[in-house]
Short mmCIF file of N, CA and C in Angstrom, two decimals:
data_model
loop_
_atom_site.label_atom_id
_atom_site.label_comp_id
_atom_site.label_asym_id
_atom_site.label_seq_id
_atom_site.Cartn_x
_atom_site.Cartn_y
_atom_site.Cartn_z
N MET A 1 137.74 -143.60 173.19
CA MET A 1 137.89 -142.51 173.29
C MET A 1 139.45 -142.31 173.78
N GLY A 2 139.87 -143.71 174.58
CA GLY A 2 140.93 -143.62 175.20
C GLY A 2 142.19 -143.55 174.10
N LYS A 3 142.18 -144.30 173.06
CA LYS A 3 143.07 -144.55 172.20
C LYS A 3 143.21 -143.36 171.38
N LEU A 4 142.13 -142.41 171.08
CA LEU A 4 142.39 -141.21 170.50
C LEU A 4 143.14 -140.15 171.53
N VAL A 5 142.97 -140.26 172.67
CA VAL A 5 143.81 -139.36 173.54
C VAL A 5 145.22 -140.00 173.45
N HIS A 6 145.54 -140.99 173.57
CA HIS A 6 146.93 -141.89 173.74
C HIS A 6 147.54 -141.21 172.47
N VAL A 7 146.85 -141.35 171.40
CA VAL A 7 147.31 -140.83 169.93
C VAL A 7 148.01 -139.55 170.11
N ALA A 8 146.79 -138.47 170.69
CA ALA A 8 147.18 -137.02 170.49
C ALA A 8 148.20 -137.06 172.06
N ALA A 9 148.45 -137.78 172.93
CA ALA A 9 149.30 -137.33 174.00
C ALA A 9 150.70 -138.24 173.28
N VAL A 10 150.56 -138.90 172.27
CA VAL A 10 151.76 -139.38 171.52
C VAL A 10 152.22 -138.34 170.75
N LEU A 11 151.49 -137.39 170.28
CA LEU A 11 151.78 -136.32 169.46
C LEU A 11 152.23 -135.32 169.72
N VAL A 12 152.04 -134.85 171.13
CA VAL A 12 152.26 -133.66 172.12
C VAL A 12 153.47 -134.02 172.75
N LEU A 13 153.69 -135.67 172.96
CA LEU A 13 155.35 -135.74 173.19
C LEU A 13 156.23 -135.79 172.50
N ALA A 14 155.84 -135.98 171.15
CA ALA A 14 156.89 -135.97 170.19
C ALA A 14 157.13 -134.58 169.64
N GLY A 15 156.33 -133.85 170.16
CA GLY A 15 156.72 -132.27 169.84
C GLY A 15 156.03 -132.00 168.31
N CYS A 16 154.96 -132.85 168.20
CA CYS A 16 154.38 -132.64 166.54
C CYS A 16 153.26 -131.47 166.83
N THR A 17 153.00 -130.74 165.84
CA THR A 17 151.94 -129.74 166.06
C THR A 17 150.99 -129.79 165.28
N LEU A 18 150.60 -130.90 164.66
CA LEU A 18 149.66 -130.96 163.47
C LEU A 18 148.29 -130.48 163.59
N PRO A 19 147.57 -129.65 162.96
CA PRO A 19 146.38 -129.21 163.36
C PRO A 19 145.55 -130.21 163.24
N GLU A 20 144.40 -130.08 164.06
CA GLU A 20 143.27 -130.85 164.67
C GLU A 20 142.66 -131.52 163.40
N SER A 21 142.51 -130.65 162.28
CA SER A 21 141.86 -130.75 160.96
C SER A 21 142.71 -131.62 159.82
N SER A 22 143.82 -131.87 160.36
CA SER A 22 144.94 -132.56 159.55
C SER A 22 144.39 -133.75 158.47
N GLY A 23 144.44 -134.89 159.85
CA GLY A 23 143.66 -136.06 159.45
C GLY A 23 142.16 -135.83 158.49
N ARG A 24 141.38 -134.97 158.95
CA ARG A 24 140.49 -134.60 158.21
C ARG A 24 140.37 -134.19 156.88
N ALA A 25 141.34 -133.20 156.36
CA ALA A 25 141.73 -132.50 155.18
C ALA A 25 142.24 -133.74 154.29
N ASP A 26 143.19 -134.56 154.92
CA ASP A 26 143.75 -135.37 154.31
C ASP A 26 142.74 -136.60 153.67
N PHE A 27 141.81 -136.77 154.36
CA PHE A 27 140.47 -137.56 153.92
C PHE A 27 140.08 -136.89 152.93
N GLN A 28 139.40 -135.69 153.23
CA GLN A 28 138.82 -135.13 151.90
C GLN A 28 139.49 -134.75 150.94
N THR A 29 140.87 -135.12 150.77
CA THR A 29 141.47 -134.81 149.50
C THR A 29 142.03 -136.04 149.07
N TYR A 30 142.27 -137.00 149.95
CA TYR A 30 142.74 -138.05 149.08
C TYR A 30 141.91 -139.19 148.98
N CYS A 31 140.86 -139.51 150.07
CA CYS A 31 140.04 -140.48 150.16
C CYS A 31 138.63 -140.02 149.56
N ALA A 32 137.83 -138.96 150.06
CA ALA A 32 136.42 -138.91 149.89
C ALA A 32 135.96 -139.16 148.18
N VAL A 33 136.99 -139.08 147.54
CA VAL A 33 136.18 -139.41 145.85
C VAL A 33 136.26 -140.96 146.03
N CYS A 34 136.71 -141.62 146.64
CA CYS A 34 136.29 -142.97 146.55
C CYS A 34 135.33 -143.26 147.80
N HIS A 35 135.73 -143.11 148.82
CA HIS A 35 134.92 -143.33 150.26
C HIS A 35 134.05 -142.64 150.36
N GLY A 36 133.83 -141.51 149.87
CA GLY A 36 132.71 -140.38 150.05
C GLY A 36 133.14 -139.44 151.05
N PRO A 37 132.62 -138.17 151.48
CA PRO A 37 133.02 -137.27 152.22
C PRO A 37 132.60 -137.80 153.61
N GLY A 38 131.69 -138.52 153.76
CA GLY A 38 131.72 -139.30 155.31
C GLY A 38 132.01 -140.71 155.70
N GLY A 39 132.68 -141.21 154.81
CA GLY A 39 133.39 -142.40 154.85
C GLY A 39 132.56 -143.55 154.58
N GLN A 40 131.35 -143.47 153.70
CA GLN A 40 130.45 -144.56 153.91
C GLN A 40 130.42 -145.62 152.72
N GLY A 41 131.36 -145.08 151.61
CA GLY A 41 131.67 -145.91 150.44
C GLY A 41 130.94 -145.66 149.26
N ASP A 42 130.61 -144.45 149.50
CA ASP A 42 129.90 -143.60 148.21
C ASP A 42 130.18 -142.43 147.63
N GLY A 43 131.35 -142.25 147.44
CA GLY A 43 132.30 -141.36 146.99
C GLY A 43 131.71 -141.22 145.42
N PRO A 44 132.28 -139.95 144.73
CA PRO A 44 131.61 -140.00 143.19
C PRO A 44 132.09 -141.37 142.17
N ILE A 45 133.42 -141.85 142.44
CA ILE A 45 133.96 -142.96 141.51
C ILE A 45 133.63 -144.22 141.91
N ALA A 46 132.98 -144.43 143.34
CA ALA A 46 132.82 -145.49 144.03
C ALA A 46 132.24 -146.82 143.13
N GLY A 47 131.18 -146.48 142.33
CA GLY A 47 130.32 -147.08 141.56
C GLY A 47 130.95 -147.58 140.13
N SER A 48 132.14 -146.78 139.69
CA SER A 48 132.67 -147.41 138.97
C SER A 48 134.11 -148.51 139.26
N LEU A 49 134.10 -148.49 140.43
CA LEU A 49 135.09 -149.45 140.85
C LEU A 49 134.55 -151.24 140.69
N ASP A 50 135.72 -152.03 140.69
CA ASP A 50 135.24 -153.32 140.65
C ASP A 50 134.91 -153.91 141.74
N VAL A 51 135.12 -153.49 142.99
CA VAL A 51 134.82 -154.07 144.12
C VAL A 51 133.91 -153.01 145.19
N PRO A 52 133.15 -153.12 146.06
CA PRO A 52 132.23 -152.37 146.70
C PRO A 52 133.21 -151.90 147.84
N LEU A 53 133.07 -150.65 148.34
CA LEU A 53 133.92 -150.03 149.24
C LEU A 53 133.41 -150.16 150.71
N PRO A 54 133.84 -150.48 151.98
CA PRO A 54 133.49 -150.55 152.86
C PRO A 54 133.08 -149.23 153.73
N ASP A 55 132.01 -149.34 154.57
CA ASP A 55 131.51 -148.21 155.34
C ASP A 55 132.49 -148.01 156.14
N LEU A 56 133.36 -146.98 156.17
CA LEU A 56 134.56 -146.42 157.25
C LEU A 56 133.99 -145.94 158.67
N THR A 57 133.00 -145.73 158.29
CA THR A 57 132.09 -145.14 160.02
C THR A 57 131.89 -146.57 160.53
N LYS A 58 131.82 -147.77 160.34
CA LYS A 58 131.96 -149.10 160.83
C LYS A 58 132.92 -149.79 161.23
N ILE A 59 134.10 -149.47 161.08
CA ILE A 59 135.44 -150.04 161.40
C ILE A 59 135.54 -150.77 162.59
N ALA A 60 135.06 -149.94 163.58
CA ALA A 60 134.82 -150.50 164.98
C ALA A 60 134.20 -151.40 165.55
N ALA A 61 132.75 -151.33 164.63
CA ALA A 61 131.39 -152.33 165.01
C ALA A 61 131.83 -153.28 164.27
N ARG A 62 132.57 -153.76 162.91
CA ARG A 62 133.09 -154.90 162.55
C ARG A 62 134.26 -155.42 163.15
N ASN A 63 135.01 -154.92 164.21
CA ASN A 63 136.06 -155.29 165.12
C ASN A 63 135.95 -155.37 166.49
N GLY A 64 134.29 -155.79 166.85
CA GLY A 64 133.91 -156.17 168.10
C GLY A 64 133.86 -155.01 168.98
N GLY A 65 133.76 -153.65 168.26
CA GLY A 65 133.64 -152.24 169.24
C GLY A 65 135.06 -151.81 169.45
N GLU A 66 136.08 -152.26 168.86
CA GLU A 66 137.55 -151.60 168.92
C GLU A 66 138.20 -150.98 167.82
N PHE A 67 138.60 -149.99 167.75
CA PHE A 67 139.14 -149.32 166.46
C PHE A 67 140.36 -150.17 166.21
N PRO A 68 140.63 -150.98 165.20
CA PRO A 68 141.93 -151.35 165.23
C PRO A 68 143.03 -150.56 164.19
N ARG A 69 143.47 -149.36 165.19
CA ARG A 69 144.34 -148.37 164.57
C ARG A 69 145.47 -148.72 163.84
N VAL A 70 146.34 -149.68 164.24
CA VAL A 70 147.37 -150.12 163.65
C VAL A 70 147.17 -150.97 162.35
N GLN A 71 146.18 -151.89 162.17
CA GLN A 71 145.68 -152.18 160.93
C GLN A 71 145.22 -151.26 160.20
N VAL A 72 144.54 -150.44 160.42
CA VAL A 72 143.99 -149.46 159.62
C VAL A 72 145.11 -148.50 159.24
N MET A 73 146.12 -148.06 159.59
CA MET A 73 147.56 -147.13 159.43
C MET A 73 148.11 -148.29 158.07
N SER A 74 148.16 -149.51 158.44
CA SER A 74 148.66 -150.27 157.70
C SER A 74 148.09 -150.27 156.38
N VAL A 75 146.84 -150.69 156.43
CA VAL A 75 146.12 -150.71 155.06
C VAL A 75 146.22 -149.35 154.43
N ILE A 76 146.07 -148.16 155.11
CA ILE A 76 146.14 -146.68 154.32
C ILE A 76 147.59 -146.88 153.90
N ASP A 77 148.76 -146.90 154.21
CA ASP A 77 150.31 -146.95 153.86
C ASP A 77 150.30 -147.88 152.95
N GLY A 78 149.48 -148.58 152.86
CA GLY A 78 149.65 -149.68 151.46
C GLY A 78 150.68 -150.67 152.09
N TYR A 79 150.72 -150.90 153.23
CA TYR A 79 152.12 -152.13 153.75
C TYR A 79 151.32 -153.71 153.77
N THR A 80 149.95 -153.58 153.96
CA THR A 80 149.13 -154.81 154.00
C THR A 80 148.60 -155.14 152.37
N ARG A 81 148.86 -154.14 151.44
CA ARG A 81 148.22 -154.88 150.30
C ARG A 81 149.58 -154.76 149.04
N ARG A 82 150.47 -154.65 149.47
CA ARG A 82 151.72 -154.74 148.72
C ARG A 82 151.67 -156.10 147.57
N ASP A 83 151.21 -157.27 148.29
CA ASP A 83 151.22 -158.28 147.87
C ASP A 83 150.06 -158.81 147.03
N GLN A 84 148.89 -157.92 147.15
CA GLN A 84 147.56 -158.09 146.34
C GLN A 84 147.62 -157.22 145.12
N HIS A 85 148.05 -158.01 143.88
CA HIS A 85 147.43 -158.19 142.91
C HIS A 85 146.49 -157.23 142.34
N GLY A 86 146.29 -156.26 141.76
CA GLY A 86 144.94 -155.99 141.49
C GLY A 86 143.97 -154.91 142.59
N SER A 87 144.69 -154.56 143.82
CA SER A 87 143.84 -153.92 144.79
C SER A 87 143.86 -152.60 144.19
N THR A 88 142.54 -152.19 144.33
CA THR A 88 141.91 -151.06 143.82
C THR A 88 142.45 -149.94 144.51
N MET A 89 142.64 -149.66 145.97
CA MET A 89 142.91 -148.46 146.43
C MET A 89 144.39 -148.44 146.25
N PRO A 90 144.81 -147.01 145.97
CA PRO A 90 146.50 -146.88 145.58
C PRO A 90 146.83 -146.49 147.09
N GLU A 91 148.33 -147.14 146.82
CA GLU A 91 149.31 -146.95 147.77
C GLU A 91 149.38 -145.67 148.18
N MET A 92 149.39 -145.28 149.72
CA MET A 92 149.20 -143.74 150.07
C MET A 92 150.65 -143.92 151.15
N GLY A 93 151.62 -144.96 150.83
CA GLY A 93 152.74 -144.14 151.62
C GLY A 93 153.47 -143.16 151.19
N PRO A 94 153.76 -143.15 150.02
CA PRO A 94 154.48 -141.91 149.37
C PRO A 94 153.86 -140.76 149.92
N LEU A 95 152.68 -140.54 150.02
CA LEU A 95 152.10 -139.41 150.27
C LEU A 95 152.08 -138.94 151.84
N ILE A 96 151.85 -140.17 152.71
CA ILE A 96 151.79 -139.65 153.95
C ILE A 96 153.32 -139.74 154.76
N GLU A 97 154.19 -140.37 154.18
CA GLU A 97 155.36 -140.38 154.69
C GLU A 97 156.30 -138.66 154.56
N GLU A 98 155.51 -138.08 153.78
CA GLU A 98 156.10 -136.81 154.02
C GLU A 98 156.01 -135.88 155.34
N GLY A 99 157.02 -135.64 155.57
CA GLY A 99 156.90 -134.30 156.96
C GLY A 99 157.46 -135.52 158.18
N GLU A 100 156.62 -135.10 159.47
CA GLU A 100 157.34 -135.52 160.71
C GLU A 100 156.74 -136.92 160.80
N LEU A 101 157.73 -137.23 161.62
CA LEU A 101 157.32 -138.76 162.21
C LEU A 101 157.06 -138.59 163.87
N VAL A 102 156.13 -139.28 164.11
CA VAL A 102 155.85 -139.21 165.72
C VAL A 102 156.03 -140.86 166.27
N LEU A 103 155.94 -141.03 167.52
CA LEU A 103 156.43 -142.09 168.18
C LEU A 103 154.86 -142.65 168.41
N VAL A 104 154.54 -144.02 168.30
CA VAL A 104 153.04 -144.50 168.28
C VAL A 104 153.41 -146.05 168.87
N ASP A 105 152.70 -146.18 169.88
CA ASP A 105 152.63 -147.64 170.22
C ASP A 105 151.87 -148.08 169.44
N THR A 106 152.55 -149.50 168.69
CA THR A 106 151.37 -150.28 167.69
C THR A 106 151.35 -151.29 168.49
N GLY A 107 151.34 -151.63 169.85
CA GLY A 107 150.72 -152.85 170.32
C GLY A 107 151.58 -153.65 170.85
N ASP A 108 152.80 -153.47 170.79
CA ASP A 108 153.76 -154.37 171.58
C ASP A 108 154.93 -153.55 172.42
N GLY A 109 154.13 -152.73 172.74
CA GLY A 109 154.98 -151.66 173.83
C GLY A 109 156.10 -150.97 173.29
N VAL A 110 156.36 -151.01 172.24
CA VAL A 110 157.52 -150.09 171.80
C VAL A 110 157.14 -149.33 171.01
N MET A 111 157.43 -147.87 171.14
CA MET A 111 157.00 -146.52 170.14
C MET A 111 157.97 -146.63 169.11
N THR A 112 156.86 -146.50 168.00
CA THR A 112 157.51 -146.57 166.61
C THR A 112 157.51 -145.73 165.79
N PRO A 113 158.29 -144.96 165.16
CA PRO A 113 158.34 -143.98 164.34
C PRO A 113 157.42 -143.93 163.39
N THR A 114 155.96 -143.36 163.23
CA THR A 114 155.15 -143.35 162.20
C THR A 114 154.77 -142.11 161.69
N PRO A 115 154.67 -141.89 160.32
CA PRO A 115 154.36 -140.62 159.75
C PRO A 115 153.34 -139.80 160.65
N ALA A 116 153.34 -138.77 160.74
CA ALA A 116 152.24 -138.06 161.44
C ALA A 116 150.92 -138.03 160.81
N ARG A 117 151.26 -137.76 159.40
CA ARG A 117 149.85 -137.41 158.99
C ARG A 117 149.08 -139.15 158.52
N LEU A 118 149.81 -139.93 158.80
CA LEU A 118 149.15 -141.08 158.60
C LEU A 118 148.25 -141.41 160.15
N VAL A 119 148.87 -141.16 161.26
CA VAL A 119 148.37 -141.06 162.60
C VAL A 119 147.53 -140.25 162.70
N ALA A 120 147.57 -139.01 162.17
CA ALA A 120 146.09 -138.17 161.82
C ALA A 120 144.89 -138.58 161.38
N LEU A 121 145.20 -139.17 160.15
CA LEU A 121 144.28 -139.74 159.38
C LEU A 121 143.43 -141.04 160.11
N ALA A 122 144.41 -141.85 160.65
CA ALA A 122 143.58 -142.90 161.49
C ALA A 122 143.03 -142.33 163.03
N ALA A 123 143.36 -141.31 163.27
CA ALA A 123 142.61 -140.50 164.27
C ALA A 123 141.30 -140.26 163.80
N TYR A 124 141.29 -139.32 162.58
CA TYR A 124 140.14 -138.99 162.14
C TYR A 124 139.20 -140.12 161.89
N LEU A 125 139.70 -141.40 161.19
CA LEU A 125 138.55 -142.29 161.11
C LEU A 125 138.20 -142.88 162.12
N GLU A 126 138.83 -143.01 163.36
CA GLU A 126 138.50 -143.49 164.52
C GLU A 126 137.09 -142.57 165.00
N THR A 127 137.28 -141.08 164.85
CA THR A 127 136.14 -140.73 165.22
C THR A 127 134.90 -140.51 164.51
#
């Protein structure tokens, strides 16, 4: 919960006024068709994909109880998948780069401008 509070504090400090539900709304609009409405990898088209989809509700459990926020944001925006030919997940960068940027500590103590929708989506997944 501490990291979620940190993200919320960053959003407030950056002057961003995203609605609380923006991460949830983007997930339901762009992710649920594959990952399912509850994020368990059971969306309507999941069975037609070549790879099984991960249960997103267990991200922290798969990472020793810590939610890897920066890694999750990188997967969502497509940065870590750009060199993986045949990746099933579409690159979400163009979608989430629309709108405001907020400052986020990506783990190195440096506040990095990050798309607000990406931060909100990662925060939603963390919950």
